[in-house]
Amino acid sequence: MDPRANDAPVSAEAPLEHSVVDAALYREGRRVPTPGTLEEIYRRLPDARGSTMAWIGLYRPAEAQLQAAADQFNLHELAVEDAIVAHQRPKLERYGDTLFVVLRAARYIDETEEVEFGEIHLFVGRDFVVTVRHAGVPDLAAVRLRLEGDPELMALGPESVLYAVLDAVVDGYAPVIAGLQHDVDEIETEVFSGDPRVSRRIYELSREVIEFQRATRPLLRITDDLAAGFEKYGTHEELRRRLRDVADHATTAAERVDGFRQMLQNILAVNATLVSQAQNEEMKLLAEAGHSQNNELKRISSWAAILFAPTLIGTVYGMNFDRMPELGWAFGYPFSLGLMALVCVSLYVVFKRRDWL
């Protein structure tokens, strides 16, 4: 439940509070002077319920505040509970003569390159509409102003408000799609430029696209359900045309979002391949460097061994002992030099055959 549910109970007789963004009565599509309480608004609705409509706009109401409206308009308790708890999936449900619609709006924030999602609940009855928002989007004040500027459309009843809100939500997807397209294009460039941070950005953008997909895909079911009830509930032809137009735009948005998800999956696969290739190239370079170092070590060791042999022989014959073989031999000196040369040449030939030199 909303943490504000523990606030003091709000009576329907109490003046409209800050959670009521706007509340108005409309007769034949035009706004008329509106009382200050929900109870008075309800009482002003004529018994005929044909030409007058109430539109109550709530923003993050407490449970008691929403329950006051529910009592006046006989809203189903399950729908009211969903509106209070929020965090619902987009859906359309019918409770008797009342439609309960949940929509997810979206807004692209250029500064942070992120998508902000909002949630709106609509109760649409025969002569009333109650809208409950839990975020700053969509701007229902602009929707109300646009409808009030078109009395002929507003005169078609509460379904005209449902259409206008649906249209505003779907139209709001266009800037988000454009922003996501720009992000995808940037990511493609970063992938092929070898930016090491691109994997994290792909992951974050994929999460936003999945969340956006959860907002757009159910709209197709909602518009289909509305179209299925055109004949049964006698929806005006003008509203039918407008709702079909919204359905077309929603289908386009859903297809674009599906395309983004597929593109990001492909980009992620390409990025993994490029990262793997880069790692293989690094391993190859390391192996080549190790091989080169090994060859250098072989050369150094070979020359060290060749130089060590004459050093050893010269050291032995340079010891200061009186009794040593070959000290009194006339060919002792040439013999030691020859022995040194023979050992060095032999080692050189051996190392050369083994490609150490």
Short mmCIF file of C-alpha atoms in Angstrom, two decimals:
data_model
loop_
_atom_site.label_atom_id
_atom_site.label_comp_id
_atom_site.label_asym_id
_atom_site.label_seq_id
_atom_site.Cartn_x
_atom_site.Cartn_y
_atom_site.Cartn_z
CA MET A 1 0.00 0.00 0.00
CA ASP A 2 0.98 3.63 -0.40
CA PRO A 3 2.73 4.82 2.78
CA ARG A 4 0.31 7.71 2.88
CA ALA A 5 -2.51 5.24 3.48
CA ASN A 6 -2.00 5.84 7.22
CA ASP A 7 -2.96 9.51 6.86
CA ALA A 8 -6.09 10.70 8.59
CA PRO A 9 -9.28 9.61 6.80
CA VAL A 10 -10.55 12.05 4.20
CA SER A 11 -14.27 12.53 4.01
CA ALA A 12 -16.03 12.98 0.72
CA GLU A 13 -17.52 16.13 2.25
CA ALA A 14 -14.04 17.65 2.78
CA PRO A 15 -12.79 20.29 0.34
CA LEU A 16 -10.72 18.96 -2.53
CA GLU A 17 -7.11 18.55 -1.37
CA HIS A 18 -3.76 18.77 -3.11
CA SER A 19 -4.03 15.22 -4.46
CA VAL A 20 -6.98 16.32 -6.61
CA VAL A 21 -5.20 18.02 -9.48
CA ASP A 22 -8.44 19.02 -11.18
CA ALA A 23 -12.12 18.15 -10.88
CA ALA A 24 -14.75 19.41 -13.27
CA LEU A 25 -18.22 18.83 -14.65
CA TYR A 26 -18.86 18.94 -18.38
CA ARG A 27 -22.24 19.40 -19.98
CA GLU A 28 -22.50 18.71 -23.71
CA GLY A 29 -18.72 18.89 -23.97
CA ARG A 30 -18.29 22.23 -22.20
CA ARG A 31 -16.99 22.85 -18.73
CA VAL A 32 -19.51 24.18 -16.24
CA PRO A 33 -18.98 25.74 -12.78
CA THR A 34 -17.80 22.95 -10.51
CA PRO A 35 -18.46 22.44 -6.74
CA GLY A 36 -15.60 22.06 -4.31
CA THR A 37 -16.27 18.54 -2.99
CA LEU A 38 -16.60 15.11 -4.55
CA GLU A 39 -19.99 14.66 -2.89
CA GLU A 40 -21.35 17.83 -4.46
CA ILE A 41 -19.93 16.89 -7.85
CA TYR A 42 -21.68 13.54 -7.59
CA ARG A 43 -24.97 15.14 -6.61
CA ARG A 44 -24.81 17.52 -9.54
CA LEU A 45 -24.80 14.64 -12.01
CA PRO A 46 -28.34 14.49 -13.40
CA ASP A 47 -30.43 11.42 -13.08
CA ALA A 48 -30.53 11.10 -16.86
CA ARG A 49 -26.75 10.71 -16.93
CA GLY A 50 -26.77 11.60 -20.60
CA SER A 51 -25.32 15.05 -21.20
CA THR A 52 -23.21 15.70 -18.08
CA MET A 53 -19.88 14.10 -17.21
CA ALA A 54 -17.51 14.42 -14.25
CA TRP A 55 -13.73 14.20 -14.65
CA ILE A 56 -11.72 13.83 -11.44
CA GLY A 57 -7.93 13.98 -11.77
CA LEU A 58 -5.89 12.61 -8.81
CA TYR A 59 -2.13 12.65 -8.31
CA ARG A 60 -0.67 10.03 -5.95
CA PRO A 61 -3.72 10.00 -3.68
CA ALA A 62 -3.72 8.39 -0.27
CA GLU A 63 -5.86 5.30 0.16
CA ALA A 64 -8.57 7.20 2.02
CA GLN A 65 -8.70 9.89 -0.67
CA LEU A 66 -9.11 7.39 -3.47
CA GLN A 67 -11.61 5.40 -1.44
CA ALA A 68 -13.74 8.53 -1.10
CA ALA A 69 -13.97 8.78 -4.88
CA ALA A 70 -14.59 5.04 -5.11
CA ASP A 71 -17.54 5.31 -2.73
CA GLN A 72 -19.09 8.11 -4.77
CA PHE A 73 -18.71 6.41 -8.16
CA ASN A 74 -19.15 2.81 -6.99
CA LEU A 75 -15.71 1.66 -8.17
CA HIS A 76 -14.81 -2.01 -7.75
CA GLU A 77 -12.60 -2.70 -4.75
CA LEU A 78 -10.11 -4.79 -6.76
CA ALA A 79 -9.57 -1.97 -9.24
CA VAL A 80 -9.22 0.53 -6.40
CA GLU A 81 -6.63 -1.69 -4.72
CA ASP A 82 -4.63 -1.86 -7.96
CA ALA A 83 -4.73 1.92 -8.28
CA ILE A 84 -3.52 2.38 -4.71
CA VAL A 85 -0.71 -0.16 -4.86
CA ALA A 86 0.33 0.92 -8.39
CA HIS A 87 3.20 -0.88 -10.20
CA GLN A 88 0.64 -2.66 -12.38
CA ARG A 89 1.09 -3.95 -15.90
CA PRO A 90 -0.86 -2.15 -18.65
CA LYS A 91 -4.29 -3.73 -18.90
CA LEU A 92 -7.99 -3.18 -19.50
CA GLU A 93 -10.63 -4.72 -17.27
CA ARG A 94 -14.38 -4.22 -17.16
CA TYR A 95 -16.34 -4.14 -13.90
CA GLY A 96 -19.99 -3.83 -14.84
CA ASP A 97 -20.43 -0.46 -16.56
CA THR A 98 -16.99 0.75 -15.50
CA LEU A 99 -13.75 0.30 -17.43
CA PHE A 100 -10.50 0.12 -15.50
CA VAL A 101 -7.45 0.89 -17.65
CA VAL A 102 -3.78 0.91 -16.62
CA LEU A 103 -1.26 2.63 -18.90
CA ARG A 104 2.51 3.12 -18.74
CA ALA A 105 3.74 6.44 -20.08
CA ALA A 106 7.38 7.13 -20.93
CA ARG A 107 9.63 10.15 -21.30
CA TYR A 108 13.19 10.35 -22.68
CA ILE A 109 15.59 12.48 -20.61
CA ASP A 110 18.25 13.92 -22.90
CA GLU A 111 20.62 14.99 -20.11
CA THR A 112 21.09 11.48 -18.71
CA GLU A 113 20.05 9.53 -21.83
CA GLU A 114 17.58 7.54 -19.75
CA VAL A 115 13.90 6.67 -20.04
CA GLU A 116 11.56 7.70 -17.23
CA PHE A 117 8.36 5.67 -16.88
CA GLY A 118 5.09 6.77 -15.34
CA GLU A 119 1.86 4.99 -14.49
CA ILE A 120 -1.71 6.14 -14.90
CA HIS A 121 -4.99 4.46 -13.93
CA LEU A 122 -8.34 5.37 -15.47
CA PHE A 123 -11.81 4.55 -14.19
CA VAL A 124 -14.24 5.19 -17.05
CA GLY A 125 -17.94 5.02 -16.22
CA ARG A 126 -21.12 6.05 -18.01
CA ASP A 127 -20.94 9.63 -16.76
CA PHE A 128 -17.56 9.99 -15.04
CA VAL A 129 -13.82 9.55 -15.47
CA VAL A 130 -11.36 9.25 -12.57
CA THR A 131 -7.68 9.44 -13.50
CA VAL A 132 -4.99 8.47 -10.99
CA ARG A 133 -1.37 9.35 -11.73
CA HIS A 134 1.71 8.12 -9.87
CA ALA A 135 4.35 10.06 -11.82
CA GLY A 136 4.88 13.31 -13.68
CA VAL A 137 4.12 11.74 -17.05
CA PRO A 138 1.88 12.02 -18.93
CA ASP A 139 0.83 15.65 -18.56
CA LEU A 140 -2.92 15.24 -18.19
CA ALA A 141 -3.36 18.98 -17.78
CA ALA A 142 -2.40 19.34 -21.44
CA VAL A 143 -4.76 16.51 -22.36
CA ARG A 144 -7.63 18.16 -20.49
CA LEU A 145 -6.88 21.52 -22.09
CA ARG A 146 -6.84 19.99 -25.57
CA LEU A 147 -10.15 18.21 -24.98
CA GLU A 148 -11.78 21.32 -23.56
CA GLY A 149 -10.77 23.07 -26.77
CA ASP A 150 -12.75 20.47 -28.76
CA PRO A 151 -16.27 20.42 -27.23
CA GLU A 152 -17.62 18.20 -30.00
CA LEU A 153 -15.14 15.48 -29.08
CA MET A 154 -15.66 15.97 -25.34
CA ALA A 155 -19.43 15.70 -25.88
CA LEU A 156 -18.94 12.06 -26.95
CA GLY A 157 -18.63 11.20 -23.27
CA PRO A 158 -16.09 9.55 -20.95
CA GLU A 159 -14.70 7.40 -23.76
CA SER A 160 -13.39 10.58 -25.38
CA VAL A 161 -11.24 11.12 -22.29
CA LEU A 162 -9.98 7.55 -22.51
CA TYR A 163 -9.11 8.12 -26.16
CA ALA A 164 -7.32 11.41 -25.41
CA VAL A 165 -5.22 9.87 -22.62
CA LEU A 166 -4.37 6.84 -24.78
CA ASP A 167 -3.41 9.14 -27.62
CA ALA A 168 -1.20 11.26 -25.34
CA VAL A 169 0.55 8.19 -23.94
CA VAL A 170 1.20 6.68 -27.38
CA ASP A 171 2.29 10.03 -28.87
CA GLY A 172 4.72 10.36 -25.95
CA TYR A 173 6.45 7.19 -27.12
CA ALA A 174 7.72 8.87 -30.32
CA PRO A 175 10.44 11.01 -28.63
CA VAL A 176 11.46 8.00 -26.55
CA ILE A 177 11.84 5.86 -29.68
CA ALA A 178 13.90 8.61 -31.32
CA GLY A 179 16.13 8.84 -28.24
CA LEU A 180 16.62 5.08 -28.07
CA GLN A 181 17.43 4.98 -31.78
CA HIS A 182 20.12 7.60 -31.20
CA ASP A 183 21.53 5.57 -28.29
CA VAL A 184 21.60 2.40 -30.39
CA ASP A 185 23.45 4.23 -33.18
CA GLU A 186 26.01 5.54 -30.67
CA ILE A 187 26.50 2.07 -29.24
CA GLU A 188 27.13 0.61 -32.70
CA THR A 189 29.88 3.20 -33.23
CA GLU A 190 31.38 2.50 -29.80
CA VAL A 191 31.38 -1.25 -30.40
CA PHE A 192 33.47 -0.99 -33.56
CA SER A 193 35.74 1.66 -32.05
CA GLY A 194 36.71 -0.72 -29.25
CA ASP A 195 35.35 1.35 -26.33
CA PRO A 196 35.76 -0.88 -23.22
CA ARG A 197 32.69 0.72 -21.52
CA VAL A 198 30.26 -0.26 -24.27
CA SER A 199 29.28 -3.59 -22.69
CA ARG A 200 27.87 -1.86 -19.62
CA ARG A 201 25.98 0.63 -21.78
CA ILE A 202 24.49 -2.18 -23.89
CA TYR A 203 23.27 -3.88 -20.71
CA GLU A 204 21.72 -0.69 -19.30
CA LEU A 205 20.03 0.18 -22.60
CA SER A 206 18.72 -3.38 -22.93
CA ARG A 207 17.03 -3.05 -19.54
CA GLU A 208 15.35 0.19 -20.63
CA VAL A 209 14.19 -1.37 -23.88
CA ILE A 210 12.74 -4.38 -22.04
CA GLU A 211 10.90 -2.04 -19.65
CA PHE A 212 9.65 -0.03 -22.62
CA GLN A 213 8.52 -3.23 -24.29
CA ARG A 214 6.47 -4.08 -21.20
CA ALA A 215 4.74 -0.72 -21.59
CA THR A 216 4.01 -0.94 -25.32
CA ARG A 217 3.15 -4.58 -26.02
CA PRO A 218 0.05 -4.75 -23.75
CA LEU A 219 -1.35 -1.67 -25.51
CA LEU A 220 -2.08 -3.83 -28.54
CA ARG A 221 -4.30 -6.07 -26.41
CA ILE A 222 -5.99 -3.02 -24.87
CA THR A 223 -6.83 -1.46 -28.24
CA ASP A 224 -8.03 -4.83 -29.56
CA ASP A 225 -10.34 -5.25 -26.57
CA LEU A 226 -11.71 -1.75 -27.04
CA ALA A 227 -12.34 -2.43 -30.72
CA ALA A 228 -14.09 -5.70 -29.87
CA GLY A 229 -16.63 -3.76 -27.78
CA PHE A 230 -17.43 -1.09 -30.37
CA GLU A 231 -20.68 -2.69 -31.48
CA LYS A 232 -21.76 -4.06 -28.12
CA TYR A 233 -21.38 -0.77 -26.25
CA GLY A 234 -22.36 1.51 -29.12
CA THR A 235 -19.11 3.45 -29.41
CA HIS A 236 -19.50 6.55 -31.57
CA GLU A 237 -18.04 6.24 -35.08
CA GLU A 238 -15.71 9.21 -34.59
CA LEU A 239 -14.24 7.59 -31.49
CA ARG A 240 -13.86 4.33 -33.37
CA ARG A 241 -11.80 6.05 -36.06
CA ARG A 242 -9.64 7.82 -33.51
CA LEU A 243 -9.08 4.69 -31.43
CA ARG A 244 -8.11 2.75 -34.57
CA ASP A 245 -5.56 5.48 -35.30
CA VAL A 246 -4.15 5.12 -31.78
CA ALA A 247 -3.98 1.35 -32.32
CA ASP A 248 -1.94 1.87 -35.50
CA HIS A 249 0.50 4.15 -33.69
CA ALA A 250 0.76 1.72 -30.77
CA THR A 251 1.50 -1.14 -33.18
CA THR A 252 4.25 0.91 -34.83
CA ALA A 253 5.76 1.77 -31.45
CA ALA A 254 5.67 -1.86 -30.29
CA GLU A 255 7.32 -3.03 -33.50
CA ARG A 256 10.06 -0.41 -33.18
CA VAL A 257 10.74 -1.44 -29.57
CA ASP A 258 10.86 -5.12 -30.59
CA GLY A 259 13.36 -4.12 -33.28
CA PHE A 260 15.52 -2.30 -30.70
CA ARG A 261 15.65 -5.39 -28.52
CA GLN A 262 16.70 -7.58 -31.46
CA MET A 263 19.30 -5.01 -32.54
CA LEU A 264 20.78 -4.86 -29.05
CA GLN A 265 20.98 -8.65 -28.91
CA ASN A 266 22.84 -8.62 -32.23
CA ILE A 267 25.12 -5.80 -31.07
CA LEU A 268 25.86 -7.69 -27.87
CA ALA A 269 26.78 -10.79 -29.89
CA VAL A 270 29.01 -8.73 -32.20
CA ASN A 271 30.64 -7.04 -29.20
CA ALA A 272 31.33 -10.42 -27.59
CA THR A 273 32.90 -11.62 -30.85
CA LEU A 274 35.06 -8.50 -31.13
CA VAL A 275 36.13 -8.78 -27.50
CA SER A 276 37.02 -12.44 -28.05
CA GLN A 277 39.01 -11.55 -31.16
CA ALA A 278 40.83 -8.79 -29.28
CA GLN A 279 41.65 -11.20 -26.47
CA ASN A 280 42.90 -13.80 -28.96
CA GLU A 281 45.05 -11.14 -30.63
CA GLU A 282 46.48 -10.15 -27.27
CA MET A 283 47.21 -13.80 -26.46
CA LYS A 284 48.88 -14.18 -29.82
CA LEU A 285 51.04 -11.14 -29.23
CA LEU A 286 51.95 -12.42 -25.77
CA ALA A 287 52.84 -15.81 -27.22
CA GLU A 288 54.97 -14.19 -29.90
CA ALA A 289 56.68 -12.03 -27.30
CA GLY A 290 57.33 -15.10 -25.14
CA HIS A 291 58.69 -16.99 -28.14
CA SER A 292 60.97 -14.09 -29.01
CA GLN A 293 62.20 -13.85 -25.44
CA ASN A 294 62.82 -17.61 -25.41
CA ASN A 295 64.93 -17.34 -28.57
CA GLU A 296 66.92 -14.47 -27.08
CA LEU A 297 67.46 -16.51 -23.92
CA LYS A 298 68.72 -19.44 -26.02
CA ARG A 299 71.20 -17.20 -27.82
CA ILE A 300 72.48 -15.70 -24.59
CA SER A 301 72.80 -19.14 -22.98
CA SER A 302 74.60 -20.54 -26.04
CA TRP A 303 77.18 -17.76 -26.16
CA ALA A 304 77.61 -17.97 -22.40
CA ALA A 305 78.37 -21.70 -22.73
CA ILE A 306 80.80 -21.09 -25.63
CA LEU A 307 82.65 -18.39 -23.68
CA PHE A 308 82.64 -20.44 -20.51
CA ALA A 309 84.64 -23.37 -22.05
CA PRO A 310 87.91 -21.42 -22.81
CA THR A 311 87.50 -19.59 -19.52
CA LEU A 312 87.40 -22.90 -17.68
CA ILE A 313 90.46 -24.26 -19.52
CA GLY A 314 92.43 -21.04 -19.01
CA THR A 315 91.50 -21.02 -15.34
CA VAL A 316 92.75 -24.58 -14.83
CA TYR A 317 96.07 -23.92 -16.53
CA GLY A 318 96.45 -20.62 -14.77
CA MET A 319 96.55 -22.13 -11.28
CA ASN A 320 99.85 -21.58 -9.46
CA PHE A 321 100.89 -25.15 -8.74
CA ASP A 322 104.46 -26.49 -9.20
CA ARG A 323 103.45 -29.98 -10.20
CA MET A 324 100.96 -30.00 -13.03
CA PRO A 325 100.94 -32.09 -16.24
CA GLU A 326 102.02 -30.26 -19.38
CA LEU A 327 103.83 -27.47 -17.45
CA GLY A 328 107.19 -28.59 -18.81
CA TRP A 329 105.83 -29.71 -22.19
CA ALA A 330 107.01 -27.68 -25.17
CA PHE A 331 103.59 -27.94 -26.90
CA GLY A 332 101.56 -27.27 -23.76
CA TYR A 333 100.62 -23.71 -24.66
CA PRO A 334 99.61 -24.45 -28.29
CA PHE A 335 97.69 -27.48 -27.02
CA SER A 336 95.63 -25.44 -24.54
CA LEU A 337 94.81 -22.86 -27.19
CA GLY A 338 93.80 -25.59 -29.64
CA LEU A 339 91.68 -27.27 -26.99
CA MET A 340 89.89 -23.98 -26.29
CA ALA A 341 89.23 -23.43 -30.00
CA LEU A 342 88.03 -27.01 -30.48
CA VAL A 343 85.57 -26.87 -27.58
CA CYS A 344 84.21 -23.47 -28.72
CA VAL A 345 83.74 -24.62 -32.33
CA SER A 346 82.09 -27.87 -31.22
CA LEU A 347 79.62 -26.02 -28.99
CA TYR A 348 78.90 -23.51 -31.75
CA VAL A 349 78.13 -26.30 -34.23
CA VAL A 350 75.87 -28.07 -31.73
CA PHE A 351 73.92 -24.91 -30.87
CA LYS A 352 73.68 -23.89 -34.51
CA ARG A 353 72.12 -27.21 -35.50
CA ARG A 354 69.52 -26.78 -32.78
CA ASP A 355 68.70 -23.24 -33.97
CA TRP A 356 69.85 -21.69 -30.79
CA LEU A 357 72.16 -19.37 -32.72
#
